[in-house]
C-alpha cells in the first residue's frame, strides 16, 4: 500500500493508527511486542520512530507493506482545502458551544 505523507514525517504509531492496523495509540506497545515491524529492512520497535518520504514499513507476519511517498500537486491542493474546511468547522463548533453556554447561563428558573 502507498501512504502519501503531507508533513515532514509521521511517527510509526500514527502511521499504523491512520492505516487502521491498530485501533488506538495505546495498542501500539502490545502490537510491537507481538509483530515484527521492519523500517527499510531493519527491525523497528520504537513507537515514536519518525518515518519519512521514501521509507518502507513492512509487517511480514500479516503481509503488509507501506511505501511512504510524496503527494502530487493535486493531492497537496486537496489536502490544503480539507485542512481549511476542518478549521472552519472547528471554529463554527467552538462559536456554537460558546453561544450555547451563554444561553444556559442566561436562563434562570424560579427558585434557583
Coordinates of N, CA, C and O in Angstrom, one line a residue, residues 1-2 6 8 45-46 63 94 103:
X1 N 0.8 -1.2 0.0 CA 0.0 0.0 0.0 C 0.9 1.2 0.0 O 2.0 1.2 0.4
X2 N 0.3 2.3 -0.5 CA 1.1 3.6 -0.6 C 0.5 4.6 0.4 O -0.8 4.7 0.5
X6 N 2.1 14.2 3.9 CA 1.9 15.6 3.6 C 2.8 16.5 4.5 O 3.0 17.7 4.3
X8 N 6.5 16.7 7.2 CA 7.9 16.3 7.1 C 8.1 14.8 7.5 O 8.9 14.1 6.9
X45 N 11.1 -1.1 16.8 CA 10.1 -1.3 17.8 C 9.9 -0.1 18.6 O 9.3 -0.1 19.7
X46 N 10.3 1.1 18.1 CA 10.1 2.4 18.8 C 8.8 3.0 18.2 O 8.8 3.4 17.0
X63 N 1.6 -9.7 6.3 CA 1.7 -9.4 4.9 C 1.3 -8.0 4.5 O 0.6 -7.7 3.6
X94 N -16.9 25.8 17.9 CA -16.5 26.5 19.1 C -17.4 27.6 19.4 O -17.8 27.9 20.5
X103 N -26.3 31.0 26.5 CA -27.8 30.8 26.6 C -28.1 30.1 27.9 O -29.1 30.4 28.6

